[in-house]
Amino acid sequence: MMKRGYHTTRAFVLNARDYGESDRIITLYTQNHGKLSGIAKGAKRSKKRFVGRLEPLSLIDTVFFYTERSELVRIEEVGLVDGFGDIKGDMDRLTQGLYMLELVGEMTGEGQRNERVFHLILDFLKLLEHPAGYEGIIRFFEIKLLTILGYMPCLTSCVICRKELNHSPLWRRTLFSHEKGGIVCGECSSLVESPVDVSPGTVRILSMAIRLSPDKLLRLKPAGTFVRESQDLLDGFLKYHIGKELKTKRFMEKLR
């Protein structure tokens, strides 16, 4: 439990909104304390303390004051570590980065420290800056975040009968059940409602992505069907757990 007083941490700005005439409410994902919400007094008028440092997709060092009497910490000082200008300068990469942050915000609770989530955000924003980045990076972020937070889908064997995925006729048609949380073989397909068709190749790529470190993901060369199939699989799975479609997800669809 966090102690009353001043705290220093590195953090990503997940979201920021105006509050009153001069303040801003900021949602952070911090390295030391997980997700936190705070108030930056006078941020809308500040020309020195906060200017350009409290925008979403910014990595900052911050000092805040915590008191158990308020749900909001008081943000006192902010130093910009990385503004990710290359991402912000490209609409497609910007919306992908904002989607990552919104997804983290929806799937994590206040004050639940998880350094793996913090470093996952950092690693994937760096991948988005890479010239060789491609749309599948978002799917890899989703599957890794699900795994870290304990929602990893079963991708190596049938979630019902437990038979392993292989090259036998049993797996000529592979399905995925959002409700059951994993792949389903042909023999068990009648036991699930509204399964999603997905090729064994897509399932194997997602399974590999779970195991690989982020810096090795760009080496994967998925088939052309991967982006569509993995999106169908993970969109439905995330919506099943979150209970809604994210705003940035809808915006990305409009851009396409």
PDB file of C-alpha atoms in Angstrom:
ATOM      1  CA  MET A   1       0.000   0.000   0.000  1.00  0.00           C
ATOM      2  CA  MET A   2       1.297   3.437  -0.952  1.00  0.00           C
ATOM      3  CA  LYS A   3       2.382   5.689   1.907  1.00  0.00           C
ATOM      4  CA  ARG A   4       1.225   9.264   2.288  1.00  0.00           C
ATOM      5  CA  GLY A   5       3.728  11.752   0.906  1.00  0.00           C
ATOM      6  CA  TYR A   6       5.808  12.513  -2.164  1.00  0.00           C
ATOM      7  CA  HIS A   7       6.689   9.798  -4.676  1.00  0.00           C
ATOM      8  CA  THR A   8       8.875   9.771  -7.783  1.00  0.00           C
ATOM      9  CA  THR A   9       8.306   7.441 -10.719  1.00  0.00           C
ATOM     10  CA  ARG A  10       8.616   7.071 -14.481  1.00  0.00           C
ATOM     11  CA  ALA A  11       5.275   6.854 -16.252  1.00  0.00           C
ATOM     12  CA  PHE A  12       3.359   6.845 -19.522  1.00  0.00           C
ATOM     13  CA  VAL A  13       0.554   9.333 -19.976  1.00  0.00           C
ATOM     14  CA  LEU A  14      -2.456   7.206 -20.921  1.00  0.00           C
ATOM     15  CA  ASN A  15      -5.066   9.936 -21.015  1.00  0.00           C
ATOM     16  CA  ALA A  16      -5.515  13.628 -20.219  1.00  0.00           C
ATOM     17  CA  ARG A  17      -8.644  15.787 -19.961  1.00  0.00           C
ATOM     18  CA  ASP A  18      -9.409  19.315 -18.899  1.00  0.00           C
ATOM     19  CA  TYR A  19     -10.898  19.901 -15.473  1.00  0.00           C
ATOM     20  CA  GLY A  20     -12.295  23.263 -14.532  1.00  0.00           C
ATOM     21  CA  GLU A  21     -10.722  26.448 -15.838  1.00  0.00           C
ATOM     22  CA  SER A  22      -7.076  25.635 -15.329  1.00  0.00           C
ATOM     23  CA  ASP A  23      -6.522  22.038 -14.178  1.00  0.00           C
ATOM     24  CA  ARG A  24      -6.143  18.712 -15.987  1.00  0.00           C
ATOM     25  CA  ILE A  25      -6.952  15.165 -14.890  1.00  0.00           C
ATOM     26  CA  ILE A  26      -4.193  12.797 -15.988  1.00  0.00           C
ATOM     27  CA  THR A  27      -4.217   8.994 -16.121  1.00  0.00           C
ATOM     28  CA  LEU A  28      -0.735   7.485 -15.850  1.00  0.00           C
ATOM     29  CA  TYR A  29       0.691   4.010 -16.082  1.00  0.00           C
ATOM     30  CA  THR A  30       3.649   4.192 -13.726  1.00  0.00           C
ATOM     31  CA  GLN A  31       6.629   1.927 -13.356  1.00  0.00           C
ATOM     32  CA  ASN A  32       6.410   1.813  -9.571  1.00  0.00           C
ATOM     33  CA  HIS A  33       2.675   1.931  -8.815  1.00  0.00           C
ATOM     34  CA  GLY A  34       0.764   0.736 -11.866  1.00  0.00           C
ATOM     35  CA  LYS A  35      -2.144   2.838 -13.105  1.00  0.00           C
ATOM     36  CA  LEU A  36      -2.782   6.099 -11.262  1.00  0.00           C
ATOM     37  CA  SER A  37      -5.096   9.050 -11.784  1.00  0.00           C
ATOM     38  CA  GLY A  38      -3.897  12.488 -10.787  1.00  0.00           C
ATOM     39  CA  ILE A  39      -4.636  16.176 -11.005  1.00  0.00           C
ATOM     40  CA  ALA A  40      -2.191  18.703 -12.419  1.00  0.00           C
ATOM     41  CA  LYS A  41      -3.143  22.031 -10.866  1.00  0.00           C
ATOM     42  CA  GLY A  42      -2.852  24.942 -13.280  1.00  0.00           C
ATOM     43  CA  ALA A  43      -1.704  22.688 -16.135  1.00  0.00           C
ATOM     44  CA  LYS A  44      -3.802  24.542 -18.735  1.00  0.00           C
ATOM     45  CA  ARG A  45      -2.109  27.840 -17.856  1.00  0.00           C
ATOM     46  CA  SER A  46       1.376  26.569 -17.052  1.00  0.00           C
ATOM     47  CA  LYS A  47       4.134  27.702 -19.410  1.00  0.00           C
ATOM     48  CA  LYS A  48       6.970  25.960 -17.600  1.00  0.00           C
ATOM     49  CA  ARG A  49       5.940  23.115 -15.284  1.00  0.00           C
ATOM     50  CA  PHE A  50       3.711  21.009 -17.547  1.00  0.00           C
ATOM     51  CA  VAL A  51       3.652  22.406 -21.083  1.00  0.00           C
ATOM     52  CA  GLY A  52       3.959  19.649 -23.711  1.00  0.00           C
ATOM     53  CA  ARG A  53       4.643  16.984 -21.093  1.00  0.00           C
ATOM     54  CA  LEU A  54       1.205  15.725 -20.128  1.00  0.00           C
ATOM     55  CA  GLU A  55      -0.080  14.652 -23.530  1.00  0.00           C
ATOM     56  CA  PRO A  56      -0.995  10.991 -24.196  1.00  0.00           C
ATOM     57  CA  LEU A  57       1.892   8.961 -25.611  1.00  0.00           C
ATOM     58  CA  SER A  58       4.495  10.766 -23.505  1.00  0.00           C
ATOM     59  CA  LEU A  59       7.021   9.042 -21.274  1.00  0.00           C
ATOM     60  CA  ILE A  60       7.728  11.211 -18.252  1.00  0.00           C
ATOM     61  CA  ASP A  61       9.484  11.353 -14.919  1.00  0.00           C
ATOM     62  CA  THR A  62       7.078  12.731 -12.351  1.00  0.00           C
ATOM     63  CA  VAL A  63       6.837  13.685  -8.711  1.00  0.00           C
ATOM     64  CA  PHE A  64       3.390  13.380  -7.147  1.00  0.00           C
ATOM     65  CA  PHE A  65       1.868  13.698  -3.708  1.00  0.00           C
ATOM     66  CA  TYR A  66      -0.406  10.954  -2.381  1.00  0.00           C
ATOM     67  CA  THR A  67      -2.947  11.218   0.402  1.00  0.00           C
ATOM     68  CA  GLU A  68      -5.475   8.539   1.283  1.00  0.00           C
ATOM     69  CA  ARG A  69      -8.172  11.223   1.504  1.00  0.00           C
ATOM     70  CA  SER A  70      -8.343  11.634  -2.288  1.00  0.00           C
ATOM     71  CA  GLU A  71      -8.696   9.250  -5.221  1.00  0.00           C
ATOM     72  CA  LEU A  72      -6.419  11.546  -7.220  1.00  0.00           C
ATOM     73  CA  VAL A  73      -2.714  12.027  -6.577  1.00  0.00           C
ATOM     74  CA  ARG A  74      -1.432  15.592  -6.946  1.00  0.00           C
ATOM     75  CA  ILE A  75       1.079  15.863  -9.780  1.00  0.00           C
ATOM     76  CA  GLU A  76       3.803  18.310  -8.720  1.00  0.00           C
ATOM     77  CA  GLU A  77       6.666  18.006 -11.217  1.00  0.00           C
ATOM     78  CA  VAL A  78       7.020  16.504 -14.687  1.00  0.00           C
ATOM     79  CA  GLY A  79      10.079  15.942 -16.865  1.00  0.00           C
ATOM     80  CA  LEU A  80       9.727  14.693 -20.447  1.00  0.00           C
ATOM     81  CA  VAL A  81      11.786  11.559 -21.159  1.00  0.00           C
ATOM     82  CA  ASP A  82      10.443  10.719 -24.635  1.00  0.00           C
ATOM     83  CA  GLY A  83       7.637  12.364 -26.596  1.00  0.00           C
ATOM     84  CA  PHE A  84       7.669   9.696 -29.365  1.00  0.00           C
ATOM     85  CA  GLY A  85       7.625  12.369 -32.045  1.00  0.00           C
ATOM     86  CA  ASP A  86       8.044   9.884 -34.912  1.00  0.00           C
ATOM     87  CA  ILE A  87       4.831   8.147 -33.871  1.00  0.00           C
ATOM     88  CA  LYS A  88       2.891  11.357 -33.320  1.00  0.00           C
ATOM     89  CA  GLY A  89       3.913  12.561 -36.772  1.00  0.00           C
ATOM     90  CA  ASP A  90       2.214   9.627 -38.528  1.00  0.00           C
ATOM     91  CA  MET A  91      -1.569   9.245 -38.169  1.00  0.00           C
ATOM     92  CA  ASP A  92      -1.588   5.461 -38.578  1.00  0.00           C
ATOM     93  CA  ARG A  93       1.156   4.856 -36.019  1.00  0.00           C
ATOM     94  CA  LEU A  94      -0.334   7.461 -33.694  1.00  0.00           C
ATOM     95  CA  THR A  95      -3.720   5.732 -33.583  1.00  0.00           C
ATOM     96  CA  GLN A  96      -2.027   2.372 -33.005  1.00  0.00           C
ATOM     97  CA  GLY A  97      -0.039   3.811 -30.113  1.00  0.00           C
ATOM     98  CA  LEU A  98      -3.118   5.438 -28.578  1.00  0.00           C
ATOM     99  CA  TYR A  99      -4.982   2.147 -28.946  1.00  0.00           C
ATOM    100  CA  MET A 100      -2.262   0.350 -26.974  1.00  0.00           C
ATOM    101  CA  LEU A 101      -2.568   2.900 -24.188  1.00  0.00           C
ATOM    102  CA  GLU A 102      -6.377   2.766 -24.116  1.00  0.00           C
ATOM    103  CA  LEU A 103      -6.255  -1.025 -23.968  1.00  0.00           C
ATOM    104  CA  VAL A 104      -3.860  -0.930 -21.007  1.00  0.00           C
ATOM    105  CA  GLY A 105      -6.105   1.612 -19.289  1.00  0.00           C
ATOM    106  CA  GLU A 106      -9.180  -0.588 -19.718  1.00  0.00           C
ATOM    107  CA  MET A 107      -7.548  -3.843 -18.649  1.00  0.00           C
ATOM    108  CA  THR A 108      -5.655  -2.698 -15.560  1.00  0.00           C
ATOM    109  CA  GLY A 109      -6.863  -1.549 -12.160  1.00  0.00           C
ATOM    110  CA  GLU A 110      -5.754   1.462 -10.134  1.00  0.00           C
ATOM    111  CA  GLY A 111      -2.669   0.971  -8.023  1.00  0.00           C
ATOM    112  CA  GLN A 112      -1.862  -2.555  -9.241  1.00  0.00           C
ATOM    113  CA  ARG A 113       1.872  -2.487  -9.917  1.00  0.00           C
ATOM    114  CA  ASN A 114       3.073  -4.558 -12.867  1.00  0.00           C
ATOM    115  CA  GLU A 115       6.472  -3.611 -14.281  1.00  0.00           C
ATOM    116  CA  ARG A 116       6.022  -6.108 -17.108  1.00  0.00           C
ATOM    117  CA  VAL A 117       3.115  -4.037 -18.428  1.00  0.00           C
ATOM    118  CA  PHE A 118       5.180  -0.851 -18.173  1.00  0.00           C
ATOM    119  CA  HIS A 119       8.061  -2.365 -20.132  1.00  0.00           C
ATOM    120  CA  LEU A 120       5.653  -3.915 -22.655  1.00  0.00           C
ATOM    121  CA  ILE A 121       4.331  -0.444 -23.486  1.00  0.00           C
ATOM    122  CA  LEU A 122       7.872   0.897 -23.848  1.00  0.00           C
ATOM    123  CA  ASP A 123       9.036  -1.995 -26.039  1.00  0.00           C
ATOM    124  CA  PHE A 124       6.069  -1.776 -28.400  1.00  0.00           C
ATOM    125  CA  LEU A 125       6.175   1.988 -28.783  1.00  0.00           C
ATOM    126  CA  LYS A 126       9.801   1.517 -29.824  1.00  0.00           C
ATOM    127  CA  LEU A 127       8.640  -1.107 -32.340  1.00  0.00           C
ATOM    128  CA  LEU A 128       6.068   1.351 -33.714  1.00  0.00           C
ATOM    129  CA  GLU A 129       8.933   3.776 -34.372  1.00  0.00           C
ATOM    130  CA  HIS A 130      10.792   1.091 -36.345  1.00  0.00           C
ATOM    131  CA  PRO A 131      10.686   1.609 -40.150  1.00  0.00           C
ATOM    132  CA  ALA A 132       9.932  -2.089 -40.635  1.00  0.00           C
ATOM    133  CA  GLY A 133       6.886  -2.024 -38.369  1.00  0.00           C
ATOM    134  CA  TYR A 134       3.639  -3.442 -39.735  1.00  0.00           C
ATOM    135  CA  GLU A 135       0.023  -3.845 -38.721  1.00  0.00           C
ATOM    136  CA  GLY A 136       0.560  -7.217 -37.069  1.00  0.00           C
ATOM    137  CA  ILE A 137       2.498  -5.485 -34.278  1.00  0.00           C
ATOM    138  CA  ILE A 138      -0.811  -4.518 -32.663  1.00  0.00           C
ATOM    139  CA  ARG A 139      -1.909  -8.153 -32.563  1.00  0.00           C
ATOM    140  CA  PHE A 140       1.369  -9.109 -30.894  1.00  0.00           C
ATOM    141  CA  PHE A 141       0.882  -6.380 -28.289  1.00  0.00           C
ATOM    142  CA  GLU A 142      -2.628  -7.631 -27.567  1.00  0.00           C
ATOM    143  CA  ILE A 143      -1.608 -11.269 -27.132  1.00  0.00           C
ATOM    144  CA  LYS A 144       1.332 -10.351 -24.896  1.00  0.00           C
ATOM    145  CA  LEU A 145      -0.766  -8.024 -22.736  1.00  0.00           C
ATOM    146  CA  LEU A 146      -3.424 -10.718 -22.352  1.00  0.00           C
ATOM    147  CA  THR A 147      -0.727 -13.175 -21.298  1.00  0.00           C
ATOM    148  CA  ILE A 148       0.835 -10.840 -18.723  1.00  0.00           C
ATOM    149  CA  LEU A 149      -2.552 -10.040 -17.183  1.00  0.00           C
ATOM    150  CA  GLY A 150      -3.596 -13.692 -16.920  1.00  0.00           C
ATOM    151  CA  TYR A 151      -5.986 -13.914 -19.877  1.00  0.00           C
ATOM    152  CA  MET A 152      -3.766 -15.910 -22.242  1.00  0.00           C
ATOM    153  CA  PRO A 153      -5.936 -17.932 -24.650  1.00  0.00           C
ATOM    154  CA  CYS A 154      -5.204 -21.623 -25.194  1.00  0.00           C
ATOM    155  CA  LEU A 155      -3.490 -21.841 -28.591  1.00  0.00           C
ATOM    156  CA  THR A 156      -1.659 -25.173 -28.470  1.00  0.00           C
ATOM    157  CA  SER A 157      -4.484 -27.674 -27.919  1.00  0.00           C
ATOM    158  CA  CYS A 158      -8.256 -27.960 -28.115  1.00  0.00           C
ATOM    159  CA  VAL A 159      -9.715 -26.156 -25.136  1.00  0.00           C
ATOM    160  CA  ILE A 160     -12.387 -28.857 -24.793  1.00  0.00           C
ATOM    161  CA  CYS A 161     -10.780 -32.265 -25.478  1.00  0.00           C
ATOM    162  CA  ARG A 162      -7.141 -31.147 -24.944  1.00  0.00           C
ATOM    163  CA  LYS A 163      -5.868 -32.754 -28.159  1.00  0.00           C
ATOM    164  CA  GLU A 164      -2.758 -30.942 -29.342  1.00  0.00           C
ATOM    165  CA  LEU A 165      -2.710 -28.836 -32.506  1.00  0.00           C
ATOM    166  CA  ASN A 166      -0.945 -30.812 -35.247  1.00  0.00           C
ATOM    167  CA  HIS A 167      -1.088 -31.559 -38.971  1.00  0.00           C
ATOM    168  CA  SER A 168      -3.699 -34.329 -38.748  1.00  0.00           C
ATOM    169  CA  PRO A 169      -7.080 -34.152 -40.566  1.00  0.00           C
ATOM    170  CA  LEU A 170      -8.609 -33.321 -37.184  1.00  0.00           C
ATOM    171  CA  TRP A 171      -7.105 -29.839 -37.488  1.00  0.00           C
ATOM    172  CA  ARG A 172      -7.877 -29.106 -41.138  1.00  0.00           C
ATOM    173  CA  ARG A 173     -10.441 -26.655 -39.830  1.00  0.00           C
ATOM    174  CA  THR A 174      -9.371 -24.690 -36.758  1.00  0.00           C
ATOM    175  CA  LEU A 175     -11.840 -22.656 -34.744  1.00  0.00           C
ATOM    176  CA  PHE A 176     -11.517 -20.245 -31.847  1.00  0.00           C
ATOM    177  CA  SER A 177     -14.093 -19.803 -29.090  1.00  0.00           C
ATOM    178  CA  HIS A 178     -14.115 -16.437 -27.308  1.00  0.00           C
ATOM    179  CA  GLU A 179     -16.270 -17.852 -24.540  1.00  0.00           C
ATOM    180  CA  LYS A 180     -14.112 -20.946 -23.973  1.00  0.00           C
ATOM    181  CA  GLY A 181     -10.896 -18.984 -24.386  1.00  0.00           C
ATOM    182  CA  GLY A 182      -9.055 -21.119 -26.902  1.00  0.00           C
ATOM    183  CA  ILE A 183      -8.901 -23.108 -30.117  1.00  0.00           C
ATOM    184  CA  VAL A 184     -11.343 -25.907 -30.841  1.00  0.00           C
ATOM    185  CA  CYS A 185     -10.728 -28.954 -33.027  1.00  0.00           C
ATOM    186  CA  GLY A 186     -13.101 -30.255 -35.696  1.00  0.00           C
ATOM    187  CA  GLU A 187     -14.559 -32.980 -33.473  1.00  0.00           C
ATOM    188  CA  CYS A 188     -15.523 -30.473 -30.767  1.00  0.00           C
ATOM    189  CA  SER A 189     -16.744 -27.681 -33.036  1.00  0.00           C
ATOM    190  CA  SER A 190     -20.409 -28.532 -32.456  1.00  0.00           C
ATOM    191  CA  LEU A 191     -19.976 -27.889 -28.714  1.00  0.00           C
ATOM    192  CA  VAL A 192     -19.322 -24.146 -29.014  1.00  0.00           C
ATOM    193  CA  GLU A 193     -21.453 -21.246 -30.205  1.00  0.00           C
ATOM    194  CA  SER A 194     -20.312 -18.741 -32.862  1.00  0.00           C
ATOM    195  CA  PRO A 195     -16.676 -19.865 -33.173  1.00  0.00           C
ATOM    196  CA  VAL A 196     -14.251 -17.917 -35.367  1.00  0.00           C
ATOM    197  CA  ASP A 197     -12.510 -19.615 -38.286  1.00  0.00           C
ATOM    198  CA  VAL A 198      -8.746 -19.276 -38.096  1.00  0.00           C
ATOM    199  CA  SER A 199      -5.947 -21.081 -39.926  1.00  0.00           C
ATOM    200  CA  PRO A 200      -3.444 -23.221 -37.983  1.00  0.00           C
ATOM    201  CA  GLY A 201      -0.692 -20.927 -39.310  1.00  0.00           C
ATOM    202  CA  THR A 202      -2.210 -17.865 -37.646  1.00  0.00           C
ATOM    203  CA  VAL A 203      -2.619 -19.757 -34.383  1.00  0.00           C
ATOM    204  CA  ARG A 204       1.034 -20.847 -34.460  1.00  0.00           C
ATOM    205  CA  ILE A 205       2.274 -17.298 -35.172  1.00  0.00           C
ATOM    206  CA  LEU A 206       0.316 -15.929 -32.202  1.00  0.00           C
ATOM    207  CA  SER A 207       1.634 -18.742 -30.019  1.00  0.00           C
ATOM    208  CA  MET A 208       5.209 -17.917 -31.104  1.00  0.00           C
ATOM    209  CA  ALA A 209       4.630 -14.227 -30.407  1.00  0.00           C
ATOM    210  CA  ILE A 210       3.806 -15.036 -26.785  1.00  0.00           C
ATOM    211  CA  ARG A 211       7.187 -16.687 -26.323  1.00  0.00           C
ATOM    212  CA  LEU A 212       9.390 -14.285 -28.303  1.00  0.00           C
ATOM    213  CA  SER A 213      10.871 -11.127 -26.836  1.00  0.00           C
ATOM    214  CA  PRO A 214       9.575  -7.934 -28.491  1.00  0.00           C
ATOM    215  CA  ASP A 215      12.872  -7.219 -30.271  1.00  0.00           C
ATOM    216  CA  LYS A 216      12.562 -10.519 -32.171  1.00  0.00           C
ATOM    217  CA  LEU A 217       8.944 -10.095 -33.308  1.00  0.00           C
ATOM    218  CA  LEU A 218       9.810  -8.215 -36.496  1.00  0.00           C
ATOM    219  CA  ARG A 219      11.581 -11.360 -37.690  1.00  0.00           C
ATOM    220  CA  LEU A 220       8.241 -13.143 -37.978  1.00  0.00           C
ATOM    221  CA  LYS A 221       6.888 -13.218 -41.521  1.00  0.00           C
ATOM    222  CA  PRO A 222       3.197 -14.137 -41.271  1.00  0.00           C
ATOM    223  CA  ALA A 223       1.121 -15.122 -44.294  1.00  0.00           C
ATOM    224  CA  GLY A 224      -1.139 -12.513 -45.838  1.00  0.00           C
ATOM    225  CA  THR A 225      -4.178 -13.894 -44.022  1.00  0.00           C
ATOM    226  CA  PHE A 226      -2.618 -13.357 -40.603  1.00  0.00           C
ATOM    227  CA  VAL A 227      -3.677  -9.725 -40.090  1.00  0.00           C
ATOM    228  CA  ARG A 228      -7.348 -10.379 -40.878  1.00  0.00           C
ATOM    229  CA  GLU A 229      -7.616 -13.692 -39.008  1.00  0.00           C
ATOM    230  CA  SER A 230      -5.726 -12.564 -35.914  1.00  0.00           C
ATOM    231  CA  GLN A 231      -7.788  -9.378 -35.788  1.00  0.00           C
ATOM    232  CA  ASP A 232     -11.061 -11.341 -35.927  1.00  0.00           C
ATOM    233  CA  LEU A 233      -9.810 -13.657 -33.198  1.00  0.00           C
ATOM    234  CA  LEU A 234      -8.428 -11.039 -30.813  1.00  0.00           C
ATOM    235  CA  ASP A 235     -11.055  -8.339 -31.377  1.00  0.00           C
ATOM    236  CA  GLY A 236     -13.794 -10.703 -30.272  1.00  0.00           C
ATOM    237  CA  PHE A 237     -11.763 -12.129 -27.402  1.00  0.00           C
ATOM    238  CA  LEU A 238     -10.935  -8.675 -26.019  1.00  0.00           C
ATOM    239  CA  LYS A 239     -14.491  -7.446 -26.434  1.00  0.00           C
ATOM    240  CA  TYR A 240     -15.723 -10.535 -24.562  1.00  0.00           C
ATOM    241  CA  HIS A 241     -13.494  -9.673 -21.579  1.00  0.00           C
ATOM    242  CA  ILE A 242     -13.746  -5.860 -21.662  1.00  0.00           C
ATOM    243  CA  GLY A 243     -17.425  -5.769 -22.556  1.00  0.00           C
ATOM    244  CA  LYS A 244     -17.152  -3.061 -25.197  1.00  0.00           C
ATOM    245  CA  GLU A 245     -15.246  -1.868 -28.252  1.00  0.00           C
ATOM    246  CA  LEU A 246     -12.590   0.758 -27.584  1.00  0.00           C
ATOM    247  CA  LYS A 247     -12.894   4.250 -29.084  1.00  0.00           C
ATOM    248  CA  THR A 248      -9.473   4.071 -30.713  1.00  0.00           C
ATOM    249  CA  LYS A 249     -10.360   0.709 -32.252  1.00  0.00           C
ATOM    250  CA  ARG A 250     -13.369   2.264 -33.969  1.00  0.00           C
ATOM    251  CA  PHE A 251     -11.212   5.166 -35.164  1.00  0.00           C
ATOM    252  CA  MET A 252      -8.629   2.793 -36.657  1.00  0.00           C
ATOM    253  CA  GLU A 253     -11.397   1.056 -38.579  1.00  0.00           C
ATOM    254  CA  LYS A 254     -12.538   4.405 -39.989  1.00  0.00           C
ATOM    255  CA  LEU A 255      -8.978   5.206 -41.086  1.00  0.00           C
ATOM    256  CA  ARG A 256      -8.818   1.940 -43.000  1.00  0.00           C
TER     257      ARG A 256
END
